[in-house]
Coordinates of C-alpha atoms in Angstrom, one line a residue:
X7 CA 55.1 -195.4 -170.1
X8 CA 54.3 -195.2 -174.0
X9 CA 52.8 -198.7 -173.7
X10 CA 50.1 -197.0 -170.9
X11 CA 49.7 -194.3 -173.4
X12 CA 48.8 -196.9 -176.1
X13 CA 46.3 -198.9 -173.6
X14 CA 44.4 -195.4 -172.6
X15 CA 44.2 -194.1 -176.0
X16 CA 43.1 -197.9 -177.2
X17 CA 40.4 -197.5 -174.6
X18 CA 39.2 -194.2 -175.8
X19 CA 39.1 -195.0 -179.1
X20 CA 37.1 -198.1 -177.8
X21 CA 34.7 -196.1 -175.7
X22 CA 34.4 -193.4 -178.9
X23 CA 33.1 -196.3 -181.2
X24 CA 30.8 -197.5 -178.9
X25 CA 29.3 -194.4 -178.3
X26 CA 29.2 -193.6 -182.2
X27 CA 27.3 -197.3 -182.4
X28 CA 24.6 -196.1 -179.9
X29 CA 24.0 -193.0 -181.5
X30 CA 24.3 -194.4 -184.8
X31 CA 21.5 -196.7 -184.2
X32 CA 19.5 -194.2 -182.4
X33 CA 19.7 -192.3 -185.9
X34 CA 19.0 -195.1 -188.0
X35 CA 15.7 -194.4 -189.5
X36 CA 13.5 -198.0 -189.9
X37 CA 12.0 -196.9 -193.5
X38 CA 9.3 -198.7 -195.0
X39 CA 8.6 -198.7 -199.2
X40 CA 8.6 -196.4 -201.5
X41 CA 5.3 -196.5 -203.7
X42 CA 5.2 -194.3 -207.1
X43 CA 2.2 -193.3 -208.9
X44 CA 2.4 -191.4 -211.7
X45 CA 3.4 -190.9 -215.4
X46 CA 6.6 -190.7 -217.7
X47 CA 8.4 -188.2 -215.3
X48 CA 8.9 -191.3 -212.5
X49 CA 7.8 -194.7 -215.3
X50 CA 10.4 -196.8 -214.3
X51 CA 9.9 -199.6 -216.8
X52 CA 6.0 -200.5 -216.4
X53 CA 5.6 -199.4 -220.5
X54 CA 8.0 -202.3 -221.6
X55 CA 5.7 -204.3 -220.8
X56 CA 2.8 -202.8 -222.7
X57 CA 1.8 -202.8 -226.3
X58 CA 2.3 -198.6 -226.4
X59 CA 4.0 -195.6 -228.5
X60 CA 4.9 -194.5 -224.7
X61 CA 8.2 -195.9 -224.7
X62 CA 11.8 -195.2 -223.4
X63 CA 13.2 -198.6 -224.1
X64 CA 15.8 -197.3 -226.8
X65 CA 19.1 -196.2 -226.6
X66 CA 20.5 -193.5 -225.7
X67 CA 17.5 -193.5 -222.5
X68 CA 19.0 -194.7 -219.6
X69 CA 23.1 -193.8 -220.7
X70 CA 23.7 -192.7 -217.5
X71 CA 21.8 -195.3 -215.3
X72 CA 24.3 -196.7 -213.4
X73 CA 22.1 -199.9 -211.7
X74 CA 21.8 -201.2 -215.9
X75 CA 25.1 -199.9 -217.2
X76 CA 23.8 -197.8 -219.3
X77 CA 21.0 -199.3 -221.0
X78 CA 17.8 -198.1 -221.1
X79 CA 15.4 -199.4 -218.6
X80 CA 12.1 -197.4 -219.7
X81 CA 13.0 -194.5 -217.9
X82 CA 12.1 -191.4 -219.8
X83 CA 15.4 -189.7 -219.1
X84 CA 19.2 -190.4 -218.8
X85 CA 19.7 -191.6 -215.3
X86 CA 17.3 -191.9 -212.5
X87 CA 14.2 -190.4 -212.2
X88 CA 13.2 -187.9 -209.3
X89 CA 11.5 -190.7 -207.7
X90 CA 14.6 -192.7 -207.7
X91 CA 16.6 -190.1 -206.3
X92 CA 14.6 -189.4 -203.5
X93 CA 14.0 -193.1 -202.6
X94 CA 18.2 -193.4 -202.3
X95 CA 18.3 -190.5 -200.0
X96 CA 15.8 -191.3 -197.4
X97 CA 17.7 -194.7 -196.9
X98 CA 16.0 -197.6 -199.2
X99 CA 18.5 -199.8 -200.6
X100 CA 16.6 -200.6 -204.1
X101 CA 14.8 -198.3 -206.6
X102 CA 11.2 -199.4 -206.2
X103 CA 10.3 -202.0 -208.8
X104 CA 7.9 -201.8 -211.9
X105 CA 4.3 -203.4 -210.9
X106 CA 4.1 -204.9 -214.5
X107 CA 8.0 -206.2 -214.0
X108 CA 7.9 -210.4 -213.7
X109 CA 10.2 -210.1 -210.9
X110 CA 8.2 -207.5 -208.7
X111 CA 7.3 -210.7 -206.4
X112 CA 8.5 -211.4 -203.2
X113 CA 10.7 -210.0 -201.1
X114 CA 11.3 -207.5 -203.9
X115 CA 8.7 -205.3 -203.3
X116 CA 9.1 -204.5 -199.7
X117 CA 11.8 -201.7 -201.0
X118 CA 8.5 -200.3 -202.6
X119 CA 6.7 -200.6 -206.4
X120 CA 6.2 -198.5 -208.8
X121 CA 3.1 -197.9 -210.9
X122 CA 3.9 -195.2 -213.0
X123 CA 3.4 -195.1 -216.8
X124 CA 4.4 -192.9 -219.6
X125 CA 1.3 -191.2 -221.2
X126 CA -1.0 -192.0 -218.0
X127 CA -2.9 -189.3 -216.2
X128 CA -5.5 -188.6 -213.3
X129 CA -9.0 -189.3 -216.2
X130 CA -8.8 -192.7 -218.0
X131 CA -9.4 -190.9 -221.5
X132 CA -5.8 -189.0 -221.0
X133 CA -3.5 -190.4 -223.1
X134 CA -5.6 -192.7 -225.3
X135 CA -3.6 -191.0 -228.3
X136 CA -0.9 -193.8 -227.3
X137 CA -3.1 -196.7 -227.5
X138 CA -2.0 -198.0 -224.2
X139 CA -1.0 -196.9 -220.5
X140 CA -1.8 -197.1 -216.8
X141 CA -4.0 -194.7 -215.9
X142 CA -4.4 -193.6 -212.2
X143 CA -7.4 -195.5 -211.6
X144 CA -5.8 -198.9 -212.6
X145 CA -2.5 -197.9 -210.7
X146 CA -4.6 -198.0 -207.3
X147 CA -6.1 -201.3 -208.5
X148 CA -3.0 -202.3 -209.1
X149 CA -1.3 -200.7 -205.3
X150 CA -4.9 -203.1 -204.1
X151 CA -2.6 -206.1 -205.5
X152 CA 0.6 -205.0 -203.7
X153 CA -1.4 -204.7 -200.4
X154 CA -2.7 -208.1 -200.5
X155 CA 0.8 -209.1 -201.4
X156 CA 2.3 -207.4 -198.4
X157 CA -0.3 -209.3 -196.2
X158 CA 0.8 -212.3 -197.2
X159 CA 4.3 -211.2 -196.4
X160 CA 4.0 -210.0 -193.0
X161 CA 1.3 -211.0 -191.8
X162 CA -1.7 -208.2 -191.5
X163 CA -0.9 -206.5 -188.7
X164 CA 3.3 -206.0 -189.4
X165 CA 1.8 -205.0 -193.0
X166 CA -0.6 -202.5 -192.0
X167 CA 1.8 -200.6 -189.9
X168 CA 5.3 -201.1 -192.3
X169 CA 2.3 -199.1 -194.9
X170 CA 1.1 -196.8 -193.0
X171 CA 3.9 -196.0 -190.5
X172 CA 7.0 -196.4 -192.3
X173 CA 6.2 -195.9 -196.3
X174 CA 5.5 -193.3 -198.4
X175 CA 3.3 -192.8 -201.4
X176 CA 4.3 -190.3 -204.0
X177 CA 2.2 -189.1 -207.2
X178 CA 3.4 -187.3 -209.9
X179 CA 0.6 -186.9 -212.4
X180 CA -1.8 -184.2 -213.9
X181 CA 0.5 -183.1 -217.0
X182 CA -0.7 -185.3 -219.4
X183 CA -4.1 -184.4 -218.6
X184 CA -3.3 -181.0 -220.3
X185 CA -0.8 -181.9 -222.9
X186 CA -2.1 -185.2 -224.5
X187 CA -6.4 -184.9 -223.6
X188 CA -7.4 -181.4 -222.9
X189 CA -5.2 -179.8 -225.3
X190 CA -4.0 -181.8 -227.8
X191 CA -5.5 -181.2 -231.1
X192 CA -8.2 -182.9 -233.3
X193 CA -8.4 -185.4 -230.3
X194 CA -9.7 -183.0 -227.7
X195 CA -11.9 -180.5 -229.7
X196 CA -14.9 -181.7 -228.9
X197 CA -13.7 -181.8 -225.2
X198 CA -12.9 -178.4 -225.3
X199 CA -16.0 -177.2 -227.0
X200 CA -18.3 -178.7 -224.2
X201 CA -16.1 -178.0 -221.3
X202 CA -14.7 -174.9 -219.6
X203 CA -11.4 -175.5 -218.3
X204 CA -13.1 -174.5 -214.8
X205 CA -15.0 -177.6 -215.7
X206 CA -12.1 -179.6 -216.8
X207 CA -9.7 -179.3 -213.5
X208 CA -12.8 -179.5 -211.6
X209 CA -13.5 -183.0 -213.3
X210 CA -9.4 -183.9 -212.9
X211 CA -9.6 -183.0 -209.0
X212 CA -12.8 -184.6 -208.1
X213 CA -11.1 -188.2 -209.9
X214 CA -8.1 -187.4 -207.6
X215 CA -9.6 -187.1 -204.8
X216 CA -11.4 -190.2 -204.9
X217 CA -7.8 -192.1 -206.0
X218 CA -6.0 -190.4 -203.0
X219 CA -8.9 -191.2 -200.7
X220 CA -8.7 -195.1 -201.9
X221 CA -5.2 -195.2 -201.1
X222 CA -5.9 -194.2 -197.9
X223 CA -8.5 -196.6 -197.7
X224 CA -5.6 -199.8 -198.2
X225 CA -4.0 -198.0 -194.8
X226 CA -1.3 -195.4 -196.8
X227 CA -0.8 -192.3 -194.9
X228 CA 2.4 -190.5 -196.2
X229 CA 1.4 -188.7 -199.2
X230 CA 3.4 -186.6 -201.3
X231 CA 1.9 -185.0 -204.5
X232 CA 3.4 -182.8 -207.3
X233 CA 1.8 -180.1 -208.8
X234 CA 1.7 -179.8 -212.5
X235 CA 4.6 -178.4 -213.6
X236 CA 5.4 -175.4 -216.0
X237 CA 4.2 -177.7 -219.4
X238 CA 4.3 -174.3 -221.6
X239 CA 7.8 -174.3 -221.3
X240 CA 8.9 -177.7 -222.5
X241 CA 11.2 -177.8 -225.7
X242 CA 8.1 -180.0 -227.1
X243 CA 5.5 -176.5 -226.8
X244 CA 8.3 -174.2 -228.0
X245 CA 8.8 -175.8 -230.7
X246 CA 5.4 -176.6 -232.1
X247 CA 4.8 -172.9 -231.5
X248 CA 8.0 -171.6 -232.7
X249 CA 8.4 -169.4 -229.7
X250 CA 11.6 -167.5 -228.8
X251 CA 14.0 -169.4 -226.3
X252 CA 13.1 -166.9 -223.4
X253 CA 8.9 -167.7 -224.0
X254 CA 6.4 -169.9 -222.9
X255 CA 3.1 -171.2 -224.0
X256 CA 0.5 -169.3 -221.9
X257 CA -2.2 -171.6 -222.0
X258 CA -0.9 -174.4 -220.9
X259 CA 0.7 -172.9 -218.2
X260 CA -2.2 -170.9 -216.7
X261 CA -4.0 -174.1 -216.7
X262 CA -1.2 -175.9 -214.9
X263 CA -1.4 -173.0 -212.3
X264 CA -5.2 -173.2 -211.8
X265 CA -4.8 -176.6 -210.8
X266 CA -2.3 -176.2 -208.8
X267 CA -4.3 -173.7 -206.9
X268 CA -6.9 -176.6 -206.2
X269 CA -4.7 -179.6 -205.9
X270 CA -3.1 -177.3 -202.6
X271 CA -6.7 -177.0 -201.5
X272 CA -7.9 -180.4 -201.9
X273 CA -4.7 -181.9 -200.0
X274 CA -5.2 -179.5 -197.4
X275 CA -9.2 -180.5 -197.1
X276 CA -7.8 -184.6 -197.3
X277 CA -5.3 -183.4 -194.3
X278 CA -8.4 -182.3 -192.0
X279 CA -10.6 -185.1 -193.1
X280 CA -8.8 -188.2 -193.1
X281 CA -7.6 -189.2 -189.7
X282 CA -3.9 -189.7 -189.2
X283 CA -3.2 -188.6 -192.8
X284 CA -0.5 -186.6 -193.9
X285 CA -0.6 -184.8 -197.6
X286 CA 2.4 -182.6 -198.7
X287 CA 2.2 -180.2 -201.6
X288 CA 5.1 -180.4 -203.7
X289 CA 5.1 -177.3 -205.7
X290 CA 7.5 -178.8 -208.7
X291 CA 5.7 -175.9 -211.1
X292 CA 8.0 -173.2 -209.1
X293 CA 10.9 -175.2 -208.8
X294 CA 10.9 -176.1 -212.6
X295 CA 10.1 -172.4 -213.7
X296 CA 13.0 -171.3 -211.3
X297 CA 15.6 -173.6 -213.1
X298 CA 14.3 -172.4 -216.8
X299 CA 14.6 -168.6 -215.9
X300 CA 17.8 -168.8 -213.7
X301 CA 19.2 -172.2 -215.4
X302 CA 22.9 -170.7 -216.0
X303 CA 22.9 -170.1 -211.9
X304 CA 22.9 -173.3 -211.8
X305 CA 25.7 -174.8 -214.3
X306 CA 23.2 -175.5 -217.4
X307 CA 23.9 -174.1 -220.6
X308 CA 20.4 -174.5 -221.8
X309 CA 17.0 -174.4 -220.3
X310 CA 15.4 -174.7 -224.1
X311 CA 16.9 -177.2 -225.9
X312 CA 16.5 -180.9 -225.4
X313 CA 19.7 -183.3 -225.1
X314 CA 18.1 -185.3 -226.9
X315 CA 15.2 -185.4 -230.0
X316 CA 14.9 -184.1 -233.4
X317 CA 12.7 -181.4 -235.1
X318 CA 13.0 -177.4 -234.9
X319 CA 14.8 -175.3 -233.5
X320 CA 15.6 -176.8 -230.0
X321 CA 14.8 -180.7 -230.6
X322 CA 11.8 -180.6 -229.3
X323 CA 9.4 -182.7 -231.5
X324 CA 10.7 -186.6 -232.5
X325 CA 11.4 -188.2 -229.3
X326 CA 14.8 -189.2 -227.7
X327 CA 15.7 -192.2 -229.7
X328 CA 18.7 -194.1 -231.8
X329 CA 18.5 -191.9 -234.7
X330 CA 18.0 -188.6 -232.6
X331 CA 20.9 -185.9 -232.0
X332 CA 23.0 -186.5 -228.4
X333 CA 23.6 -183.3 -227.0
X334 CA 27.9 -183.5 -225.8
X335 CA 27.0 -182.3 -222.3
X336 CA 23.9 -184.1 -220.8
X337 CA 24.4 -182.5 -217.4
X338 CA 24.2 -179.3 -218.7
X339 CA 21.0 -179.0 -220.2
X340 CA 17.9 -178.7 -218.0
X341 CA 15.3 -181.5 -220.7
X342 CA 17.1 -184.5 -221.3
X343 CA 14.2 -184.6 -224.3
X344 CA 11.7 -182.3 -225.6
X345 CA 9.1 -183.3 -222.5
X346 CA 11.3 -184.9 -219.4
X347 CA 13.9 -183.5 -217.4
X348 CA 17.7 -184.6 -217.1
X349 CA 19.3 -186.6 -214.2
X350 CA 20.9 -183.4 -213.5
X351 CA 17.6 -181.5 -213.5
X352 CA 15.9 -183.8 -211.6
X353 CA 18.9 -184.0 -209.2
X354 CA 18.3 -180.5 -208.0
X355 CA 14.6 -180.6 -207.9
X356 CA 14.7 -183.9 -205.9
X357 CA 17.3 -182.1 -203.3
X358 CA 14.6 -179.5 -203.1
X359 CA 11.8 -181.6 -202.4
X360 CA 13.8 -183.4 -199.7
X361 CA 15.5 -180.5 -197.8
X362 CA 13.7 -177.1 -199.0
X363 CA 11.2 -175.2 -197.4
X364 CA 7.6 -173.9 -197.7
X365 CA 8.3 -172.0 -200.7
X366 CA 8.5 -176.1 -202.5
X367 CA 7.2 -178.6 -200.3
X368 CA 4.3 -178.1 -197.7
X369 CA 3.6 -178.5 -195.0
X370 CA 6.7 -180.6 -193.9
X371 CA 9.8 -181.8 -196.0
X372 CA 10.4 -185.3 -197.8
X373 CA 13.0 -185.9 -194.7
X374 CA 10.4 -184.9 -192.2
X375 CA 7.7 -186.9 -193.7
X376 CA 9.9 -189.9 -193.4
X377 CA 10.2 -189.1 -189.9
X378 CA 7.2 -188.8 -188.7

């Protein structure tokens, strides 16, 4: 009798892992690449290989990157960047690979590329002050590269659709615009004599639009795009203005908010006019304010002070770097350095993005843009 009771329940559990097979596969999402555009928030290593002062390629950067052990890679924080995060979670085995990286050939670059680079931003003046960096404009010349490549892979037809059906192109860029062009001093005076900043974001949105809609031209249709975030209230500003730990820069972050107001326009004007396109808002400026002001809600001691620098009172002017103080607890301060967020910053803002509602992303979810 017990030995019937061990065929039955054999059976069942038989049956049960067939049926978890089926469904598992029916869940299984077929995801494409991940391609990032952008600046030192989501560089992945593309300034290594560029004769810059934009680099992360020093110790301790990259302590907590598990993939290298440690070392830095050129990623401007202490683990993985948002866009590495994000890439993990909607199912693609690799972080995407630097454009400028020699091994970003092959096979290699079907997980996705990234073009990103520290001190790049959406005008091709924007960060001159570090001699060199990848624009946006060369980043889609460079994504023109990558398509060819992917042709050559798959074959036309199998690439057109892995791009535009299965991948997804995020940008994180617009900061730099502010902080090292339009406001930086001595560099920009003359900039900012001769041009409102109506004039200025008009000039930063018009270049965008024309990169977006070239993107779209090489058959991507899976945008996401971050808004600038709240730059007034990096340890870098309140330090150079010797603010209190509780204030912000004002300037810089009105200007980050009329931006804002027409990057959500623009995307929304891309999403009627380009057929079969879908543009979602990320509204990091909300989600980054949200952890300064309410940063002890969520575990961080410190929403002022960078982990990592030298200079005033809260480390915000020499950049992360072997001779800079190491803050004890890195996932416990919201700036990893006095510009970039901490893995454990951009842990939670990457959940956000993937899971949260209208309030962050619009009009659908990282999860639900995968899906589509």
């Amino acid at each position: 009798m017990g030995g019937c009771k061990m065929i039955v329940r054999l059976i069942l559990m038989g049956c049960l892992l067939v049926n978890n097979g089926v469904d598992g596969a029916n869940k299984k999402v077929d995801v494409g690449a991940s391609f990032i555009f952008g600046d030192s928030l989501v560089d992945a290593g593309n300034n290594n290989y560029l004769s810059t002062l934009s680099k992360a390629n020093l110790r301790p950067n990259g302590i907590d990157y598990t993939p290298s052990g440690g070392n830095p890679t050129g990623r401007f924080t202490n683990g993985r960047t948002i866009g590495d995060i994000v890439g993990e979670e909607l199912g693609i085995p690799n972080h995407a690979v630097p454009f400028l990286d020699p091994n970003a050939t092959g096979k290699s670059i079907l997980y996705g590329v990234n073009y990103a680079s520290g001190g790049g931003g959406i005008l091709n003046a924007t960060g001159r002050i570090f001699v060199n960096r990848l624009g946006m404009d060369v980043q889609v010349d460079f994504f023109n590269i990558t398509r060819k490549q992917f042709d050559k892979l798959l074959g036309p037809s199998k690439a057109r659709d892995y791009i535009s059906k299965k991948s997804i192109i995020s940008i994180t860029i617009g900061a730099n615009d502010f902080l090292n062009n339009y406001l930086l001093p001595v560099l920009s005076i003359g900039a900012r004599i001769s041009q409102s900043p109506d004039s200025f974001i008009d000039d930063m949105i018009a270049h965008l639009k024309n990169q977006l809609t070239r993107l779209y031209q090489m058959d991507a249709r899976k945008f996401v795009v971050g808004n600038v975030g709240p730059i007034g209230c990096i340890p870098y500003q309140k330090t150079i203005n010797q603010l209190n730990e509780d204030q912000c820069v004002d300037l810089a972050n009105k200007l980050a908010l009329q931006y804002n107001a027409k990057l959500k326009d623009l995307l929304a004007d891309l999403n009627k006019k380009l057929p079969a396109s879908t543009f979602v808002y990320a509204n990091v400026y909300d989600l980054v304010m949200d952890l300064i002001v309410n940063y002890d809600n969520y575990g961080f001691k410190t929403a002022s002070r960078a982990c990592c620098g030298n200079g005033g009172q809260f480390a915000g002017i020499i950049p992360c770097g072997p001779q800079s103080s190491l803050c004890t607890e890195r996932s416990r301060h919201v700036f990893w350095d006095p510009y970039h967020p901490s893995e454990a910053a951009n842990l939670i803002i990457a959940k956000k993005l993937l899971d949260g509602d209208h309030k962050y992303i619009f009009p659908l979810n990282l999860r639900q843009l995968r899906d589509l």
